[in-house]
Coordinates of C-alpha atoms in Angstrom, one line a residue:
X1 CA 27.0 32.1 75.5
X2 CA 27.1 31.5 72.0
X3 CA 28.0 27.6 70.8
X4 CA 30.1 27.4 67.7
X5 CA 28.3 25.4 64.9
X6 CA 30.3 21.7 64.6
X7 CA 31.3 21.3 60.6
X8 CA 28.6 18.7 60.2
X9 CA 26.3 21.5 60.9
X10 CA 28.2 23.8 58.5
X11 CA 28.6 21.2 55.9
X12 CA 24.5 20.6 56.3
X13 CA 23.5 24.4 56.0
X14 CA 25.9 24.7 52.9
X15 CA 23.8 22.1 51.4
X16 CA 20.5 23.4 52.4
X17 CA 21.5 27.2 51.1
X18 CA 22.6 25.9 48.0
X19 CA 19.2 24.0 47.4
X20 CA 17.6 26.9 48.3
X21 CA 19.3 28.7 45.7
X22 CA 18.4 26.0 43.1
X23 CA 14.6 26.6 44.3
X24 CA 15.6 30.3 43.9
X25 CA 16.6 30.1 40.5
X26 CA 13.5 27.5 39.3
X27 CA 11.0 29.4 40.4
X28 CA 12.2 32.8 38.8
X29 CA 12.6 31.2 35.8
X30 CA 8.3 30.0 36.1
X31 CA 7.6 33.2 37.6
X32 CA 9.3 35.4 34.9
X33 CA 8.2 33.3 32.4
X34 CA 4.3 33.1 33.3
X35 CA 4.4 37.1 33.8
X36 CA 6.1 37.2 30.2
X37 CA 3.7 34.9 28.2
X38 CA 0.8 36.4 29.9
X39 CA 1.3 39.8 28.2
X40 CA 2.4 37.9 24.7
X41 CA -0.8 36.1 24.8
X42 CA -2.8 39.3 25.6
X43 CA -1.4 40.6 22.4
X44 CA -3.5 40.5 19.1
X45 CA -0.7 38.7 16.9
X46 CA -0.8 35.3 15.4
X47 CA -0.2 32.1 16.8
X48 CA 3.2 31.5 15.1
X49 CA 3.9 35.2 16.7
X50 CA 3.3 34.2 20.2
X51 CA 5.2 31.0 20.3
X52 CA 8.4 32.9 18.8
X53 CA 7.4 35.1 21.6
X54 CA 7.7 32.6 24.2
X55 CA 10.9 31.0 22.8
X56 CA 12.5 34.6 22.9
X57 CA 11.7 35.1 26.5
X58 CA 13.5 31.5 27.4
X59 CA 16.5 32.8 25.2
X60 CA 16.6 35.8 27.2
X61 CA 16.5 33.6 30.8
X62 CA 19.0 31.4 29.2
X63 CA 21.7 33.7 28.5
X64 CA 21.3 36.1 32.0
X65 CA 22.0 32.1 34.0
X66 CA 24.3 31.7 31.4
X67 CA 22.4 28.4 30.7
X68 CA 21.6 26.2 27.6
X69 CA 18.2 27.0 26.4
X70 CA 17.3 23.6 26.2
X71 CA 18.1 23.6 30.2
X72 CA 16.3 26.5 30.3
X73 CA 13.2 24.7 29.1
X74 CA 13.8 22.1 31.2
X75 CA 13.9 23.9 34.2
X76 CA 10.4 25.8 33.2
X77 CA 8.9 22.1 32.4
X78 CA 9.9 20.2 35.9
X79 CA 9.3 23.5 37.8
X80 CA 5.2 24.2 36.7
X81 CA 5.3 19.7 37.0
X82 CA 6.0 19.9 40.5
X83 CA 4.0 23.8 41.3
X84 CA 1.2 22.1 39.7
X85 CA 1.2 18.7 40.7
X86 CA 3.3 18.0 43.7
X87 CA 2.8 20.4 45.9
X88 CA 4.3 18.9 49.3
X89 CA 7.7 18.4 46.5
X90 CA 7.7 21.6 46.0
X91 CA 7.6 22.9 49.3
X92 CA 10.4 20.7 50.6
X93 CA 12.9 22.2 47.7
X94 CA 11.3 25.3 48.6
X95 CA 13.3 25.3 52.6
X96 CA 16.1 23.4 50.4
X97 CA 15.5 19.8 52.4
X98 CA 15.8 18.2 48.2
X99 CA 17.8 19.8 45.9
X100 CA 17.6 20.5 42.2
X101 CA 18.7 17.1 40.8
X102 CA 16.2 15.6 43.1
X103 CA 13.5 17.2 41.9
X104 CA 14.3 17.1 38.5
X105 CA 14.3 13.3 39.1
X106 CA 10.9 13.7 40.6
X107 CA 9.1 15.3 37.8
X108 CA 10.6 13.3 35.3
X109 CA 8.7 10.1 37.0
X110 CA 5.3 12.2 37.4
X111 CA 5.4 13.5 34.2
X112 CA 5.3 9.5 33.2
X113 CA 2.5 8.9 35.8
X114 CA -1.1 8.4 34.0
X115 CA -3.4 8.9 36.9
X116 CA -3.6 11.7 39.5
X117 CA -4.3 9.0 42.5
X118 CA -0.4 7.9 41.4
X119 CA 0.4 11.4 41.3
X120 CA -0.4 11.5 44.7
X121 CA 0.9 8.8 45.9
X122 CA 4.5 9.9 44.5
X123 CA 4.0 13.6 46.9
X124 CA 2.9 11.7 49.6
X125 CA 6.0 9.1 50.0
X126 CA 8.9 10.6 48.1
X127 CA 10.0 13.9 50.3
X128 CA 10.9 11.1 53.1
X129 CA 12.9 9.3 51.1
X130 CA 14.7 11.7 49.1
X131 CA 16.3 13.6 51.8
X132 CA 17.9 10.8 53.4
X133 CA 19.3 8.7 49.9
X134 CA 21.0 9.9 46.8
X135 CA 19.8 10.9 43.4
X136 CA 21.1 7.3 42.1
X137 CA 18.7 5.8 45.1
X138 CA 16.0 8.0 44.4
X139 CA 16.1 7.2 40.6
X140 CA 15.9 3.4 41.3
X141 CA 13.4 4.4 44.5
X142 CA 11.4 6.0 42.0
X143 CA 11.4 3.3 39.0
X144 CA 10.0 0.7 42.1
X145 CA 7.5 2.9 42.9
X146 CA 5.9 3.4 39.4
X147 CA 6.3 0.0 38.8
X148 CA 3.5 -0.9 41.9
X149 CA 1.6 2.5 41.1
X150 CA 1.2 1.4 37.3
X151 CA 2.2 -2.1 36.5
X152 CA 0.3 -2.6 33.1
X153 CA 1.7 1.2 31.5
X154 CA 5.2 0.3 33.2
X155 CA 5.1 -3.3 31.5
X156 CA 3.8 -1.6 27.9
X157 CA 6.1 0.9 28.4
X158 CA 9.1 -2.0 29.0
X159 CA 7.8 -4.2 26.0
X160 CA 8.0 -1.3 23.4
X161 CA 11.8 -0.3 24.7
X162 CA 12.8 -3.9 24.7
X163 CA 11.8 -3.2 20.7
X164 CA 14.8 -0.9 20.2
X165 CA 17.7 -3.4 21.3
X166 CA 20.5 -3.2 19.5
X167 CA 24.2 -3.5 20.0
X168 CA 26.7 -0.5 18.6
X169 CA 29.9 -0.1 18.1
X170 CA 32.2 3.0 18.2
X171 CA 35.8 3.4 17.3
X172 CA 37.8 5.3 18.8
X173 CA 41.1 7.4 17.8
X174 CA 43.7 5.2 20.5
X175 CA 43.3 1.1 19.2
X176 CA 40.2 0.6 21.4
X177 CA 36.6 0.7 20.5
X178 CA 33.2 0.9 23.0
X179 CA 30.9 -1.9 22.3
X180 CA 27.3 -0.9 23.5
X181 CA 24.4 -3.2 23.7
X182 CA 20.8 -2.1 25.3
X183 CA 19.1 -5.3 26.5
X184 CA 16.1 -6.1 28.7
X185 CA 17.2 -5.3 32.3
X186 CA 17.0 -8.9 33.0
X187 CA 19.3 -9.9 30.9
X188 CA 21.7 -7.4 31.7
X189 CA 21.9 -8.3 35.1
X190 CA 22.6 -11.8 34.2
X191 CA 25.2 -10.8 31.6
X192 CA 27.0 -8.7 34.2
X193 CA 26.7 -11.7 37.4
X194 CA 28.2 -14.1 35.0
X195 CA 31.0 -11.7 33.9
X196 CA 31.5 -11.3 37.7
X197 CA 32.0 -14.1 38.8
X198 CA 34.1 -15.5 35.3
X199 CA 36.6 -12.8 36.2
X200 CA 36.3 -13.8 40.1
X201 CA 37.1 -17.0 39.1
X202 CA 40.6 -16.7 37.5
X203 CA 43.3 -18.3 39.5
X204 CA 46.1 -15.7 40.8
X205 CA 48.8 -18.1 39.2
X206 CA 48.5 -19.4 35.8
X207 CA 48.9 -23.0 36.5
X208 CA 50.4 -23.7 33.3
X209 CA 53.0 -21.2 33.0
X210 CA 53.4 -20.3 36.3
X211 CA 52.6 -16.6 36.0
X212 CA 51.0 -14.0 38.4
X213 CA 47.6 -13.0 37.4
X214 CA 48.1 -9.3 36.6
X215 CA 44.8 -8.0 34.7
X216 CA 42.5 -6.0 36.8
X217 CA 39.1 -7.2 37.2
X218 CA 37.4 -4.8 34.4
X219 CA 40.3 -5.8 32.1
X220 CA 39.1 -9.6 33.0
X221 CA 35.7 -9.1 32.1
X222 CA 36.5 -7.2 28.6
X223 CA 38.5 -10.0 27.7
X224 CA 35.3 -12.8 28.7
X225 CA 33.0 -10.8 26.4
X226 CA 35.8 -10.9 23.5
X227 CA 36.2 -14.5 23.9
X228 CA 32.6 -15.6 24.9
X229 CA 31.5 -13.2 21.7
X230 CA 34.1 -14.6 18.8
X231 CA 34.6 -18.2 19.7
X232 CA 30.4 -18.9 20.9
X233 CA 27.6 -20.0 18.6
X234 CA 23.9 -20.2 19.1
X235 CA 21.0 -17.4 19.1
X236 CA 19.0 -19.0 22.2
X237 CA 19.5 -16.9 25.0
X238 CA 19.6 -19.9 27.6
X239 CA 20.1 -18.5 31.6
X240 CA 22.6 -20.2 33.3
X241 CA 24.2 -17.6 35.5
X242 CA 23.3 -17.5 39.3
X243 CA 21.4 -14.1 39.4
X244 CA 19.0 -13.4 42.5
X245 CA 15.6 -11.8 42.2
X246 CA 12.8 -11.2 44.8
X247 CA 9.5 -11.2 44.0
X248 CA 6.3 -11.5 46.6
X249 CA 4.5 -14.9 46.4
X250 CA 1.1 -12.7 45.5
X251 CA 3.2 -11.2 42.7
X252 CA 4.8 -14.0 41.5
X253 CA 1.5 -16.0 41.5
X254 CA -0.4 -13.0 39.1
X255 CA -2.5 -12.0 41.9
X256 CA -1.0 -8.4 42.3
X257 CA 1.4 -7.2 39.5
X258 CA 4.2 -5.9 41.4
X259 CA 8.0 -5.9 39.8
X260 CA 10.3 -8.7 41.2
X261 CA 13.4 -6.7 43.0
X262 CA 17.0 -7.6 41.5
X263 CA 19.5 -7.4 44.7
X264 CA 20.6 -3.9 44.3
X265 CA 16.9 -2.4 43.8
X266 CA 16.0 -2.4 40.2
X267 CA 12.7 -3.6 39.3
X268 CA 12.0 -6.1 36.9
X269 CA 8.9 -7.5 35.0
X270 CA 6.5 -9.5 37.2
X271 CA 6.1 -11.6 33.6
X272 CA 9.7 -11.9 32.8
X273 CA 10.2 -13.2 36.5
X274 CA 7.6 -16.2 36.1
X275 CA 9.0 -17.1 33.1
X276 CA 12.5 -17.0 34.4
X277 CA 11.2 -19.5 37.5
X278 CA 9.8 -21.8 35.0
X279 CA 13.3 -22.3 33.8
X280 CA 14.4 -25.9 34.7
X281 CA 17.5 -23.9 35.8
X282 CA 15.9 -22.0 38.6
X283 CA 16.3 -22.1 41.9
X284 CA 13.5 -20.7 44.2
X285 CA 14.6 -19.8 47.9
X286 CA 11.8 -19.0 50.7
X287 CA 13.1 -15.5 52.3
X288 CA 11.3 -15.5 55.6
X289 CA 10.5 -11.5 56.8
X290 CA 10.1 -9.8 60.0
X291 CA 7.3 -7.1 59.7
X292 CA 8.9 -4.6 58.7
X293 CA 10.4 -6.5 55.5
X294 CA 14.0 -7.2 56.4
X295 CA 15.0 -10.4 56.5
X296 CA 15.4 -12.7 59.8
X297 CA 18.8 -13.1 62.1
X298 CA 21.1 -16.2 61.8
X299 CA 23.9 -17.4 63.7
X300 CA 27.0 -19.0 63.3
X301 CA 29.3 -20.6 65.8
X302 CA 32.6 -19.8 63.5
X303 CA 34.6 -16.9 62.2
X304 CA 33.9 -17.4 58.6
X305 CA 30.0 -17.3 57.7
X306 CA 28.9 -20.5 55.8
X307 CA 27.4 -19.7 52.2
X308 CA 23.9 -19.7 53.6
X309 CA 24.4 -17.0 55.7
X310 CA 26.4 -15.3 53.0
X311 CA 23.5 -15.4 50.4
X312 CA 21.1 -14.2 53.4
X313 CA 23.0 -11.1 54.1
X314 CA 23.7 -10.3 50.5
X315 CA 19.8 -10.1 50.2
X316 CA 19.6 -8.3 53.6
X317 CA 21.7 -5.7 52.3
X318 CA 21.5 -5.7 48.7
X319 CA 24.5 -3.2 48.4
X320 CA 27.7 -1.8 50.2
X321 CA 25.6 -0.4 53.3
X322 CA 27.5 2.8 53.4
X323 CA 25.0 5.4 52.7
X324 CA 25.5 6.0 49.0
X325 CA 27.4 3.5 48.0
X326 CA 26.1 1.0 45.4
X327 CA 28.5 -1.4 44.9
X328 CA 26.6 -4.8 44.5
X329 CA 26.6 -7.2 47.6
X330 CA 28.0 -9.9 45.4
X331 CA 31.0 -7.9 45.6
X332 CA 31.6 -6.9 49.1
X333 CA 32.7 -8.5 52.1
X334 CA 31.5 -9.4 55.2
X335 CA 32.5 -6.5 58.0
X336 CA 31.7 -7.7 61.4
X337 CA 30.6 -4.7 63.4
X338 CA 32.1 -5.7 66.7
X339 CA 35.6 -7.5 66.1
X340 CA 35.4 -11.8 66.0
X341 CA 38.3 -11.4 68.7
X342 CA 36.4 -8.8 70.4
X343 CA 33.4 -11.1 71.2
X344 CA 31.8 -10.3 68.4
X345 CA 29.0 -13.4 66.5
X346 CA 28.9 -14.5 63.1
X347 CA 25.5 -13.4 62.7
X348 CA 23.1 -11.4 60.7
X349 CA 23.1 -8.8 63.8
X350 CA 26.7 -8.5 63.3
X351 CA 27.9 -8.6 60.0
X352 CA 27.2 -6.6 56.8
X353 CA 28.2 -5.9 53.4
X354 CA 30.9 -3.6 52.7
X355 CA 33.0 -3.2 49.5
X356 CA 36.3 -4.1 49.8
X357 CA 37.4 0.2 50.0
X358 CA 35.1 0.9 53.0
X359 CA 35.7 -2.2 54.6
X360 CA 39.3 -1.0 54.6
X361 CA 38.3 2.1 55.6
X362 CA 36.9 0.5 58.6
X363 CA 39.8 -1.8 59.2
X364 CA 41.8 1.0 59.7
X365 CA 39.1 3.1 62.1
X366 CA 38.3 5.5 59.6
X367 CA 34.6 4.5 58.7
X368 CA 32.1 6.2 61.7
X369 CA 28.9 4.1 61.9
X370 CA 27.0 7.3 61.1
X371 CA 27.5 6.4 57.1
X372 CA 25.8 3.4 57.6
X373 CA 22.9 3.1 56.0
X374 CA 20.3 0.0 57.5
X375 CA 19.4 -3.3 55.7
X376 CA 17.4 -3.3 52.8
X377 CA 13.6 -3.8 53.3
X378 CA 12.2 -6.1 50.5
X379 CA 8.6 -4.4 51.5
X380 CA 8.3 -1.1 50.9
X381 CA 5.8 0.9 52.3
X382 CA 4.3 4.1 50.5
X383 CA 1.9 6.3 51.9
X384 CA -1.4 7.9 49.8
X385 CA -2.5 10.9 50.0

């Protein structure tokens, strides 16, 4: 007797053919091109000849897919990376477990890899991790990764972007302008946790007039950066804001050259991170770590988890746990799993971050524990090939 497939099966064989296809279509486009520039370079034309050659086969590709060109190329460039270089990768899109924007994420961190141990390294973790996380995930996954692989490239490369910082400004045709600054990822985060909790900060009643707060919290924070940019002076940057970064001792100390972790994943400089703990502002904080890298349970006797607890699940989680989700932990609430009513502790084991839309979602029975993702693990582990 013949069992009908359940929609989660459906929904994950759509997702496979369709990667599949993507595979399909990458590896025609390397095939037909390879076949096609072998007989152009057999040919007894000059140089300039054959590379007009080339560029008319990829025009040719381009329009059939009805494709950009410069997608076309794109597609050849991160399809012959991961053929030639990551073989395992390539296999896995091959049976359509990672899909295109996966590996195009992929190759774009190989292609920045210098040595072909790192390049190995990448084949031999990445297939685990990217069929279980998003592409956002992976991207940030991947940015850790090459950050242990290749600290000193990864810190040159850092120093020589942090050159191009600038701030722009873009008017647009309704009253409102974008104003754009690129700034050391440090920074940034600190910029935004300050914002954050500014806007948090707002009373829901003016207590002078008497009126209800009615800006939204984006609308909040545009307003701090007007104010805090045309009624401030000074040109030291001088960190104030409560920001938290993890960093291994060993790192930390300049025995290994690992990135400190900001709590949603991104890396940051080892350097910039001992600077920032010389700071007479800085607060260091022991996180003690099972073996596997997550951090330890705590209880509380009470409904209402007391800030410690609070900051020790925020790194424990680092983000909304649904799977996907990357709403900061700073920002979420704290679900408990089993009801407080119910039986349920105030404790690590029970409680975790959820923004304020999935923990509704739960409220109201409509979040299934199969889109939760587990805690964060503030050691990763990466196998080499």
């Amino acid at each position: 007797m013949l069992r009908a497939r359940t929609d989660d099966e459906a929904f994950a064989d759509v997702r496979r053919e369709q990667a599949r296809a993507e595979y399909a279509t990458w590896n025609l486009i390397l095939g037909h091109f390879e076949r096609a520039t072998k007989l152009i370079d057999a040919a007894d034309q000059p140089s300039i000849c054959k590379q007009h050659g080339r560029s008319a086969v990829v025009l040719d590709m381009a329009q059939q897919l009805a494709i950009s060109e410069q997608r076309a190329w794109g597609i050849l460039h991160d399809a012959r990376t991961l053929r030639d270089h990551t073989p395992r990768v390539w296999a896995t899109f091959r049976v359509g477990h990672i899909d295109a924007a996966k590996a195009g994420a992929i190759a774009a961190i190989v292609e920045k890899l210098r040595t072909s141990e790192a390049v190995a390294a990448v084949d031999a973790s990445v297939v685990d991790y990217a069929e279980t996380h998003t592409v956002g995930e992976l991207r940030s996954w991947l940015r850790r990764l090459r950050a242990r692989l290749e600290p000193d490239e990864v810190a040159h490369e850092s120093a020589r972007a942090v050159d191009e910082r600038r701030v722009s400004v873009t008017h647009l045709d309704d009253g409102t302008s974008w104003l754009n600054a690129l700034l050391p990822t440090g920074v940034a985060v600190v910029v935004a946790e300050r914002l954050r909790r500014a806007a948090k900060a707002f009373p829901a009643v003016d207590p002078e007039t008497g009126e209800r707060e009615r800006r939204t919290r984006d609308q909040k924070q545009a307003d701090l950066v007007a104010h805090w940019l045309t009624s401030c002076e000074g040109t030291a940057t001088d960190i104030r804001a409560e920001i938290a970064i993890s960093i291994a001792a060993t790192d930390l100390v300049g025995l290994t050259d690992g990135p400190g972790l900001t709590l949603d994943g991104e890396p940051v400089g080892a350097a910039w991170v001992r600077e920032l703990a010389q700071s007479e502002h800085t607060v260091l904080r022991r996180l003690v770590l099972d073996a596997a890298g997550t951090v330890l349970d705590s209880t509380v006797l009470a409904y209402r988890p007391p800030e410690s607890l609070r900051q020790a699940l925020r790194w424990r989680d680092g983000a909304c746990r649904v799977v996907g989700c990357r709403a900061p932990a700073g920002s979420t609430d704290l679900d408990h799993e089993l009801a407080y009513d119910r039986g349920g502790t105030t404790s690590a084991d029970n409680l975790r971050c959820l923004c304020r839309r999935h923990h509704n979602m739960k409220s109201h029975g409509h979040l299934d524990d199969r889109h939760l993702d587990g805690p964060m693990t503030h050691v990763e582990r990466y196998r080499v090939a």
